[in-house]
Tab-separated table of C-alpha atoms and ligand atoms in Angstrom:
chain	number	residue	atom	x	y	z
A	701	UNK	CA	-41.794	41.170	-43.691
A	702	UNK	CA	-38.084	41.798	-43.067
A	703	UNK	CA	-35.266	42.033	-46.430
A	704	UNK	CA	-32.276	39.659	-45.698
A	705	UNK	CA	-29.379	39.706	-46.737
A	706	UNK	CA	-29.667	37.913	-50.597
A	707	UNK	CA	-25.508	37.097	-50.200
A	708	UNK	CA	-26.943	34.181	-47.354
A	709	UNK	CA	-29.165	33.220	-50.496
A	710	UNK	CA	-26.378	32.814	-53.399
A	711	UNK	CA	-24.441	30.171	-50.551
A	712	UNK	CA	-23.989	26.689	-51.938
A	713	UNK	CA	-25.407	24.311	-49.947
A	714	UNK	CA	-22.901	22.679	-47.667
A	715	UNK	CA	-23.906	19.443	-46.894
A	716	UNK	CA	-20.095	17.663	-47.184
A	717	UNK	CA	-19.873	16.114	-43.442
A	718	UNK	CA	-23.068	15.848	-42.801
A	719	UNK	CA	-23.526	13.858	-46.166
A	720	UNK	CA	-20.329	11.639	-45.341
A	721	UNK	CA	-22.012	11.654	-41.475
A	722	UNK	CA	-24.794	10.666	-43.111
A	723	UNK	CA	-23.834	7.608	-45.290
A	724	UNK	CA	-21.599	6.223	-42.679
A	725	UNK	CA	-24.941	5.893	-40.180
A	726	UNK	CA	-26.930	4.329	-43.014
A	727	UNK	CA	-23.744	1.560	-43.529
A	728	UNK	CA	-23.257	1.110	-39.997
A	729	UNK	CA	-27.714	0.426	-39.595
A	730	UNK	CA	-27.497	-2.231	-42.702
A	731	UNK	CA	-24.188	-4.175	-41.529
A	732	UNK	CA	-24.155	-3.791	-37.185
A	733	UNK	CA	-21.172	-5.911	-36.954
A	734	UNK	CA	-18.755	-4.031	-38.988
A	735	UNK	CA	-16.554	-1.763	-37.122
A	736	UNK	CA	-16.523	1.867	-38.776
A	737	UNK	CA	-13.101	3.734	-39.020
A	738	UNK	CA	-13.738	7.456	-39.293
A	739	UNK	CA	-10.510	8.893	-41.414
A	740	UNK	CA	-13.074	11.333	-42.147
A	741	UNK	CA	-12.427	13.860	-39.480
A	742	UNK	CA	-10.877	16.887	-39.724
A	743	UNK	CA	-10.692	17.135	-35.801
A	744	UNK	CA	-7.582	16.779	-33.646
A	745	UNK	CA	-8.228	12.757	-31.117
A	746	UNK	CA	-5.637	13.180	-28.726
A	747	UNK	CA	-5.607	15.252	-25.660
A	748	UNK	CA	-4.654	18.532	-24.436
A	749	UNK	CA	-0.503	18.234	-23.310
A	750	UNK	CA	-0.255	18.271	-19.241
A	751	UNK	CA	1.145	21.510	-19.099
A	752	UNK	CA	-1.521	22.875	-20.931
A	753	UNK	CA	-4.368	21.287	-18.325
A	754	UNK	CA	-1.751	22.593	-15.330
A	755	UNK	CA	-2.131	25.995	-16.147
A	756	UNK	CA	-6.040	26.182	-17.114
A	757	UNK	CA	-6.510	24.490	-13.271
A	758	UNK	CA	-3.929	27.562	-12.017
A	759	UNK	CA	-5.894	30.235	-14.115
A	760	UNK	CA	-9.325	28.697	-12.924
A	761	UNK	CA	-7.779	29.205	-9.440
A	762	UNK	CA	-7.001	32.782	-10.358
A	763	UNK	CA	-10.244	33.334	-11.217
A	764	UNK	CA	-11.536	32.283	-7.866
A	765	UNK	CA	-9.695	34.624	-5.851
A	766	UNK	CA	-10.091	38.654	-5.768
A	767	UNK	CA	-6.184	39.339	-5.962
A	768	UNK	CA	-5.884	37.448	-9.549
A	769	UNK	CA	-8.935	37.583	-10.624
A	770	UNK	CA	-9.197	38.837	-14.268
A	771	UNK	CA	-12.551	40.978	-15.742
A	772	UNK	CA	-12.405	41.445	-19.572
A	773	UNK	CA	-9.117	41.129	-21.081
A	774	UNK	CA	-7.442	43.244	-23.942
A	775	UNK	CA	-9.567	43.158	-26.842
A	776	UNK	CA	-6.423	41.553	-28.579
A	777	UNK	CA	-5.043	39.533	-26.088
A	778	UNK	CA	-3.422	39.711	-23.453
A	779	UNK	CA	0.462	40.705	-23.537
A	780	UNK	CA	1.655	37.758	-22.018
A	781	UNK	CA	0.893	35.459	-24.781
A	782	UNK	CA	1.175	37.836	-28.140
A	783	UNK	CA	4.737	38.605	-26.327
A	784	UNK	CA	5.271	34.355	-25.881
A	785	UNK	CA	4.278	34.720	-29.365
A	786	UNK	CA	6.692	36.447	-30.800
A	787	UNK	CA	9.040	35.126	-29.023
A	788	UNK	CA	8.698	31.502	-30.259
A	789	UNK	CA	6.929	31.405	-33.620
A	790	UNK	CA	8.498	34.465	-34.807
A	791	UNK	CA	12.121	36.003	-33.679
A	792	UNK	CA	13.854	31.808	-33.975
A	793	UNK	CA	13.027	32.450	-38.373
A	794	UNK	CA	14.464	36.101	-38.292
A	795	UNK	CA	10.820	37.460	-38.638
A	796	UNK	CA	10.557	40.689	-36.453
A	797	UNK	CA	6.835	40.509	-35.275
A	798	UNK	CA	5.590	43.154	-32.638
A	799	UNK	CA	3.340	42.552	-29.806
A	800	UNK	CA	0.991	45.087	-30.919
A	801	UNK	CA	0.762	43.570	-34.640
A	802	UNK	CA	-0.667	40.313	-32.909
A	803	UNK	CA	-4.008	40.398	-32.318
A	804	UNK	CA	-5.334	36.654	-29.927
A	805	UNK	CA	-8.304	35.504	-30.860
A	806	UNK	CA	-11.016	32.157	-30.505
A	807	UNK	CA	-9.500	30.550	-33.608
A	808	UNK	CA	-8.329	30.979	-36.964
A	809	UNK	CA	-11.914	30.322	-38.369
A	810	UNK	CA	-13.010	33.780	-36.860
A	811	UNK	CA	-10.505	35.681	-38.288
A	812	UNK	CA	-10.835	34.155	-41.943
A	813	UNK	CA	-14.603	35.105	-41.789
A	814	UNK	CA	-14.351	38.617	-39.746
A	815	UNK	CA	-11.070	39.561	-41.922
A	816	UNK	CA	-13.357	41.020	-44.873
A	817	UNK	CA	-14.902	43.562	-42.331
A	818	UNK	CA	-12.021	45.915	-43.550
A	819	UNK	CA	-12.000	45.561	-47.049
A	820	UNK	CA	-14.271	46.892	-49.981
A	821	UNK	CA	-16.786	44.855	-50.586
A	822	UNK	CA	-15.903	45.567	-54.180
A	823	UNK	CA	-12.622	43.940	-53.702
A	824	UNK	CA	-12.382	41.004	-55.690
A	825	UNK	CA	-11.321	37.533	-53.784
A	826	UNK	CA	-8.885	34.565	-55.307
A	827	UNK	CA	-9.296	31.202	-53.834
A	828	UNK	CA	-7.782	28.247	-54.472
A	829	UNK	CA	-9.512	25.033	-55.299
A	830	UNK	CA	-10.318	22.985	-53.434
A	831	UNK	CA	-10.235	24.713	-50.649
A	832	UNK	CA	-11.400	25.119	-47.026
A	833	UNK	CA	-14.808	26.128	-47.333
A	834	UNK	CA	-14.369	29.649	-44.622
A	835	UNK	CA	-13.064	31.551	-47.535
A	836	UNK	CA	-15.196	30.804	-50.377
A	837	UNK	CA	-19.140	31.235	-48.184
A	838	UNK	CA	-17.737	34.488	-46.537
A	839	UNK	CA	-16.660	36.633	-49.465
A	840	UNK	CA	-20.352	35.034	-50.858
A	841	UNK	CA	-22.105	36.386	-47.387
A	842	UNK	CA	-19.732	40.304	-47.810
A	843	UNK	CA	-21.508	40.010	-52.038
A	844	UNK	CA	-18.038	40.002	-53.184
A	845	UNK	CA	-16.857	38.265	-56.574
A	846	UNK	CA	-14.360	35.142	-56.213
A	847	UNK	CA	-12.068	34.165	-58.783
A	848	UNK	CA	-11.046	30.198	-58.474
A	849	UNK	CA	-7.637	29.178	-58.589
A	850	UNK	CA	-7.606	25.867	-60.063
A	851	UNK	CA	-5.085	23.510	-57.978
A	852	UNK	CA	-4.693	20.129	-60.108
A	853	UNK	CA	-2.431	17.772	-61.174
A	854	UNK	CA	-1.710	20.000	-64.045
A	855	UNK	CA	-0.128	22.094	-62.383
A	856	UNK	CA	0.767	20.314	-59.213
A	857	UNK	CA	-1.156	21.323	-57.007
A	858	UNK	CA	0.400	24.866	-57.442
A	859	UNK	CA	-2.397	27.473	-58.438
A	860	UNK	CA	-0.852	29.818	-60.695
A	861	UNK	CA	-1.501	33.753	-60.920
A	862	UNK	CA	-4.390	35.001	-61.807
A	863	UNK	CA	-5.334	35.687	-65.236
A	864	UNK	CA	-7.791	38.788	-64.124
A	865	UNK	CA	-7.071	41.992	-61.406
A	866	UNK	CA	-7.606	40.456	-57.760
A	867	UNK	CA	-7.315	42.229	-54.349
A	868	UNK	CA	-7.362	39.688	-52.125
A	869	UNK	CA	-5.757	36.616	-52.260
A	870	UNK	CA	-6.507	33.541	-49.690
A	871	UNK	CA	-3.508	30.753	-49.667
A	872	UNK	CA	-3.522	28.203	-47.339
A	873	UNK	CA	-0.221	26.315	-46.700
A	874	UNK	CA	0.389	23.427	-46.022
A	875	UNK	CA	-2.850	22.749	-47.329
A	876	UNK	CA	-6.306	21.971	-46.438
A	877	UNK	CA	-7.553	19.184	-48.161
A	878	UNK	CA	-4.650	18.411	-50.257
A	879	UNK	CA	-1.861	18.048	-47.569
A	880	UNK	CA	0.169	19.851	-50.204
A	881	UNK	CA	2.932	23.193	-49.444
A	882	UNK	CA	4.629	25.717	-51.840
A	883	UNK	CA	8.453	26.082	-51.259
A	884	UNK	CA	9.864	29.328	-50.275
A	885	UNK	CA	10.653	30.626	-54.647
A	886	UNK	CA	6.819	29.067	-54.822
A	887	UNK	CA	5.561	31.147	-52.064
A	888	UNK	CA	7.709	34.490	-53.228
A	889	UNK	CA	6.362	34.642	-56.346
A	890	UNK	CA	2.588	35.508	-55.346
A	891	UNK	CA	4.515	38.024	-53.111
A	892	UNK	CA	6.112	39.467	-55.196
A	893	UNK	CA	2.706	39.006	-57.391
A	894	UNK	CA	1.229	41.185	-54.386
A	895	UNK	CA	3.116	43.962	-53.974
A	896	UNK	CA	3.577	44.916	-58.219
A	897	UNK	CA	-0.653	44.796	-57.503
A	898	UNK	CA	-0.994	46.218	-54.565
A	899	UNK	CA	-3.508	42.641	-53.803
A	900	UNK	CA	-3.321	41.500	-50.146
A	901	UNK	CA	-2.451	38.022	-49.061
A	902	UNK	CA	-4.383	35.949	-46.347
A	903	UNK	CA	-2.053	33.899	-45.379
A	904	UNK	CA	-3.753	30.815	-43.278
A	905	UNK	CA	-1.077	28.803	-41.665
A	906	UNK	CA	-3.269	27.018	-39.624
A	907	UNK	CA	-0.937	23.511	-40.237
A	908	UNK	CA	2.355	25.060	-40.077
A	909	UNK	CA	3.128	22.962	-36.731
A	910	UNK	CA	3.347	20.038	-39.337
A	911	UNK	CA	6.229	21.211	-41.668
A	912	UNK	CA	8.964	18.681	-42.439
A	913	UNK	CA	10.610	19.635	-44.655
A	914	UNK	CA	13.310	22.395	-44.805
A	915	UNK	CA	12.753	24.582	-48.074
A	916	UNK	CA	9.246	25.315	-46.836
A	917	UNK	CA	8.231	28.657	-45.028
A	918	UNK	CA	6.403	28.566	-41.492
A	919	UNK	CA	5.392	31.881	-41.998
A	920	UNK	CA	4.799	34.219	-45.276
A	921	UNK	CA	6.942	36.542	-43.407
A	922	UNK	CA	10.420	34.864	-44.204
A	923	UNK	CA	10.082	36.049	-47.959
A	924	UNK	CA	11.281	39.323	-47.966
A	925	UNK	CA	8.517	42.208	-48.414
A	926	UNK	CA	5.300	39.843	-46.782
A	927	UNK	CA	4.774	42.663	-44.427
A	928	UNK	CA	4.003	44.986	-46.279
A	929	UNK	CA	1.143	42.758	-48.847
A	930	UNK	CA	0.434	39.840	-46.110
A	931	UNK	CA	-2.516	39.148	-43.402
A	932	UNK	CA	-1.209	35.544	-41.271
A	933	UNK	CA	-3.476	33.375	-39.426
A	934	UNK	CA	-2.480	31.018	-36.911
A	935	UNK	CA	-4.401	28.792	-34.666
A	936	UNK	CA	-3.677	26.784	-31.407
A	937	UNK	CA	-6.283	24.125	-32.666
A	938	UNK	CA	-3.946	21.591	-34.992
A	939	UNK	CA	-0.492	22.717	-32.641
A	940	UNK	CA	-1.151	22.081	-29.704
A	941	UNK	CA	-5.494	19.857	-29.652
A	942	UNK	CA	-7.249	23.371	-29.074
A	943	UNK	CA	-9.989	22.654	-31.407
A	944	UNK	CA	-11.749	22.088	-28.413
A	945	UNK	CA	-9.833	25.196	-26.642
A	946	UNK	CA	-10.477	27.828	-28.604
A	947	UNK	CA	-7.799	29.869	-29.874
A	948	UNK	CA	-5.590	31.182	-32.498
A	949	UNK	CA	-3.671	34.935	-33.695
A	950	UNK	CA	-4.061	36.899	-36.662
A	951	UNK	CA	-0.751	39.294	-36.853
A	952	UNK	CA	-1.401	42.411	-39.460
A	953	UNK	CA	1.546	44.538	-39.410
A	954	UNK	CA	2.242	48.077	-38.951
A	955	UNK	CA	3.749	48.216	-42.810
A	956	UNK	CA	1.063	46.639	-44.088
A	957	UNK	CA	-1.645	49.624	-45.994
A	958	UNK	CA	-4.918	50.272	-47.770
A	959	UNK	CA	-5.988	53.248	-49.107
A	960	UNK	CA	-9.707	55.319	-49.274
A	961	UNK	CA	-12.025	56.739	-52.083
A	962	UNK	CA	-9.901	59.456	-51.655
A	963	UNK	CA	-6.708	58.229	-52.238
A	964	UNK	CA	-5.723	58.263	-48.210
A	965	UNK	CA	-3.372	55.577	-47.170
A	966	UNK	CA	-4.896	53.210	-43.956
A	967	UNK	CA	-3.076	51.676	-41.630
A	968	UNK	CA	-4.757	47.834	-42.199
A	969	UNK	CA	-3.599	47.117	-38.446
A	970	UNK	CA	-5.489	50.238	-36.999
A	971	UNK	CA	-8.419	49.357	-38.992
A	972	UNK	CA	-8.650	45.567	-37.384
A	973	UNK	CA	-7.818	47.126	-34.199
A	974	UNK	CA	-11.145	48.975	-34.596
A	975	UNK	CA	-12.699	45.803	-35.701
A	976	UNK	CA	-11.856	43.660	-33.035
A	977	UNK	CA	-12.332	46.014	-30.365
A	978	UNK	CA	-15.814	46.957	-31.196
A	979	UNK	CA	-17.136	43.585	-32.267
A	980	UNK	CA	-15.394	40.953	-30.401
A	981	UNK	CA	-13.825	40.865	-26.372
A	982	UNK	CA	-10.896	38.675	-26.466
A	983	UNK	CA	-10.352	35.042	-25.924
A	984	UNK	CA	-10.367	34.072	-22.435
A	985	UNK	CA	-7.715	34.089	-19.825
A	986	UNK	CA	-7.555	31.007	-18.356
A	987	UNK	CA	-7.792	30.050	-22.398
A	988	UNK	CA	-5.318	32.337	-23.152
A	989	UNK	CA	-2.587	31.007	-20.101
A	990	UNK	CA	-2.955	27.430	-21.709
A	991	UNK	CA	-2.118	28.538	-24.836
A	992	UNK	CA	0.783	30.579	-22.933
A	993	UNK	CA	1.836	27.397	-21.548
A	994	UNK	CA	2.098	25.674	-24.835
A	995	UNK	CA	5.041	27.693	-24.764
A	996	UNK	CA	7.335	26.249	-22.054
A	997	UNK	CA	10.085	23.716	-22.357
A	998	UNK	CA	7.977	21.546	-21.400
A	999	UNK	CA	4.839	22.302	-23.368
A	1000	UNK	CA	6.778	22.296	-26.517
A	1001	UNK	CA	8.024	19.225	-25.744
A	1002	UNK	CA	4.650	17.653	-25.503
A	1003	UNK	CA	3.215	19.443	-28.420
A	1004	UNK	CA	5.864	17.973	-30.460
A	1005	UNK	CA	5.056	14.928	-28.990
A	1006	UNK	CA	1.490	14.835	-30.270
A	1007	UNK	CA	2.351	16.611	-33.737
A	1008	UNK	CA	4.928	13.803	-34.956
A	1009	UNK	CA	2.280	11.544	-33.726
A	1010	UNK	CA	-0.299	12.496	-36.100
A	1011	UNK	CA	2.345	12.884	-38.493
A	1012	UNK	CA	3.320	9.180	-38.245
A	1013	UNK	CA	-0.075	8.268	-38.522
A	1014	UNK	CA	0.072	10.276	-41.839
A	1015	UNK	CA	3.196	8.203	-42.988
A	1016	UNK	CA	0.892	5.096	-42.364
A	1017	UNK	CA	-1.631	6.044	-44.395
A	1018	UNK	CA	0.480	7.378	-47.328
A	1019	UNK	CA	1.992	3.065	-47.231
A	1020	UNK	CA	-1.174	1.752	-47.373
A	1021	UNK	CA	-2.707	3.857	-50.345
A	1022	UNK	CA	1.081	3.317	-52.117
A	1023	UNK	CA	0.445	-0.372	-51.656
A	1024	UNK	CA	-3.398	-0.405	-53.135
A	1025	UNK	CA	-1.433	1.290	-56.148
A	1026	UNK	CA	-3.127	4.262	-55.401
A	1027	UNK	CA	-1.321	7.780	-56.012
A	1028	UNK	CA	-1.099	10.058	-52.899
A	1029	UNK	CA	-0.416	13.433	-52.649
A	1030	UNK	CA	0.731	15.549	-48.698
A	1031	UNK	CA	0.810	13.655	-45.458
A	1032	UNK	CA	4.733	14.763	-45.489
A	1033	UNK	CA	4.160	18.336	-44.074
A	1034	UNK	CA	0.189	18.080	-42.776
A	1035	UNK	CA	-1.740	15.920	-41.369
A	1036	UNK	CA	-3.649	15.481	-44.744
A	1037	UNK	CA	-3.493	12.672	-47.503
A	1038	UNK	CA	-5.027	13.454	-51.338
A	1039	UNK	CA	-5.778	10.127	-52.753
A	1040	UNK	CA	-6.323	9.952	-56.739
A	1041	UNK	CA	-9.483	7.838	-57.208
A	1042	UNK	CA	-8.573	5.463	-60.006
A	1043	UNK	CA	-10.198	4.993	-63.577
A	1044	UNK	CA	-12.012	8.643	-63.648
A	1045	UNK	CA	-14.482	6.904	-60.555
A	1046	UNK	CA	-15.649	10.135	-58.840
A	1047	UNK	CA	-14.944	11.359	-55.115
A	1048	UNK	CA	-18.377	10.083	-53.689
A	1049	UNK	CA	-18.467	6.477	-55.688
A	1050	UNK	CA	-15.019	5.867	-54.739
A	1051	UNK	CA	-16.125	7.090	-50.741
A	1052	UNK	CA	-18.999	4.916	-51.055
A	1053	UNK	CA	-16.800	1.824	-52.461
A	1054	UNK	CA	-14.180	1.858	-49.767
A	1055	UNK	CA	-16.564	2.057	-47.321
A	1056	UNK	CA	-18.706	-0.845	-48.406
A	1057	UNK	CA	-15.635	-2.927	-48.879
A	1058	UNK	CA	-13.436	-2.075	-45.873
A	1059	UNK	CA	-14.990	0.407	-43.603
A	1060	UNK	CA	-13.044	2.564	-44.148
A	1061	UNK	CA	-14.558	6.737	-44.065
A	1062	UNK	CA	-12.864	9.127	-46.238
A	1063	UNK	CA	-13.807	13.011	-46.766
A	1064	UNK	CA	-14.760	13.507	-50.835
A	1065	UNK	CA	-12.899	15.674	-52.498
A	1066	UNK	CA	-15.685	16.732	-54.446
A	1067	UNK	CA	-16.301	18.924	-51.613
A	1068	UNK	CA	-13.727	21.187	-51.534
A	1069	UNK	CA	-14.516	22.008	-54.266
A	1070	UNK	CA	-15.256	21.429	-58.258
A	1071	UNK	CA	-11.069	20.832	-59.055
A	1072	UNK	CA	-11.827	18.242	-55.851
A	1073	UNK	CA	-13.579	15.927	-57.638
A	1074	UNK	CA	-11.758	12.526	-58.666
A	1075	UNK	CA	-9.758	12.842	-55.240
A	1076	UNK	CA	-10.552	11.717	-51.517
A	1077	UNK	CA	-9.424	13.229	-48.340
A	1078	UNK	CA	-7.918	10.850	-45.748
A	1079	UNK	CA	-6.772	12.436	-42.291
A	1080	UNK	CA	-4.239	11.615	-39.824
A	1081	UNK	CA	-5.821	12.606	-36.894
A	1082	UNK	CA	-7.121	9.720	-35.237
A	1083	UNK	CA	-5.179	7.048	-32.682
A	1084	UNK	CA	-2.568	4.601	-34.095
A	1085	UNK	CA	-3.862	1.642	-33.873
A	1086	UNK	CA	-6.917	3.015	-35.642
A	1087	UNK	CA	-4.812	4.337	-38.843
A	1088	UNK	CA	-3.034	0.991	-38.780
A	1089	UNK	CA	-5.941	-1.035	-38.818
A	1090	UNK	CA	-6.753	1.220	-41.718
A	1091	UNK	CA	-3.874	1.556	-43.518
A	1092	UNK	CA	-3.935	-2.870	-43.436
A	1093	UNK	CA	-7.619	-2.647	-44.693
A	1094	UNK	CA	-6.651	0.072	-47.594
A	1095	UNK	CA	-3.580	-1.503	-48.713
A	1096	UNK	CA	-6.036	-5.175	-49.985
A	1097	UNK	CA	-8.607	-2.551	-51.207
A	1098	UNK	CA	-9.574	-3.509	-54.767
A	1099	UNK	CA	-11.474	-1.102	-56.419
B	1930	PLP	N1	-7.920	27.187	-41.438
B	1930	PLP	C1	-8.247	25.929	-42.222
B	1930	PLP	C2	-7.379	25.109	-43.202
B	1930	PLP	C3	-8.373	25.074	-41.146
B	1930	PLP	O1	-8.272	23.514	-41.625
B	1930	PLP	C4	-9.451	25.710	-39.962
B	1930	PLP	C5	-9.699	23.838	-39.480
B	1930	PLP	O2	-9.788	22.833	-39.875
B	1930	PLP	C6	-8.939	26.368	-39.456
B	1930	PLP	C7	-9.122	27.389	-40.653
B	1930	PLP	C8	-10.071	26.974	-38.092
B	1930	PLP	O3	-9.012	27.069	-37.449
B	1930	PLP	P1	-9.404	27.253	-35.813
B	1930	PLP	O4	-10.212	25.918	-34.876
B	1930	PLP	O5	-8.951	28.186	-35.142
B	1930	PLP	O6	-10.478	27.656	-36.173
């Protein structure tokens, strides 16, 4: 029989969302009259903005005419979109990113999962706990050693520098699942550490558009020197409701270098370009046209409305949780509210009691890592009406 990649056998079972779904289903079966509100989902609920929809229609028409038909596109994305990203996502923050440092893809998840291809399997990965599971699982698949960086009340959810040498550092801010952020000064600690140690930071800023406070960096490249030690991942999923469209991008600066076993300097931008041109054929033309449309004046207003809608939901959730006497984080610069369970109750116990008493479903924090035990995540990705109803029920919740 064929030998398998045994690293896959070392993956921890990922039953979080299936178990949440199973428990909701069982509860609903036993209580058919109950109206369950799912505050557990991490997917957007508002439709695409009109500007993106119009661009999609126009692109579909382009594909139907010989003069405007597009076949295979550039693997790293069309220049029309890369230029807009530089112009609107970076230049206004004083960051100089060139179009050939941008790699457009079918979403941040793929890039975060694939980026490991350009690093040695010997690299040690430092990953915060709790965490978006993709970073851990893809490093386990590659056979890499993972060092966890606990984020908890003791360190105010700001990870401490690793106590042993590491090569890859995954940082996600605003954070999923905790909704917490790093200030400029806190992120600078990591950039300085990476520059001094030769580590590379993989900075996931998929939730950047939810930042409302002035001192929170939107991009790691706001920190001096980050172009020499960091790769940034961005997504149109939460920014523009593209979860079902699939589009994101990764910035690999030319200034970022690695080294081969002979000590020769290697340009990481070139390596990633080689990886993408070999294994990826680009995001589709209509999707990139739709993404481009969010940078038009009307598109920018429309996507801002959606983000503000979710932020309003997040504020409502915080209000409800606080009224119930529970403490929480997040929800100010992020669509997630991270709620501490009272009296040492486990995440799953809290989930069960909240569902039974209020018919509101949350996501048990322990599913994001052992440091998530004793917390649950609530999401702002729901309608205002459902959020208000959930808040009303949660505010009367008696543990
Ligand atoms: N990064 C984080 C932290 C996420 O929470 C998600 C999706 O939930 C992603 C990346 C994936 O983004 P995309 O939809 O662009 O693949």
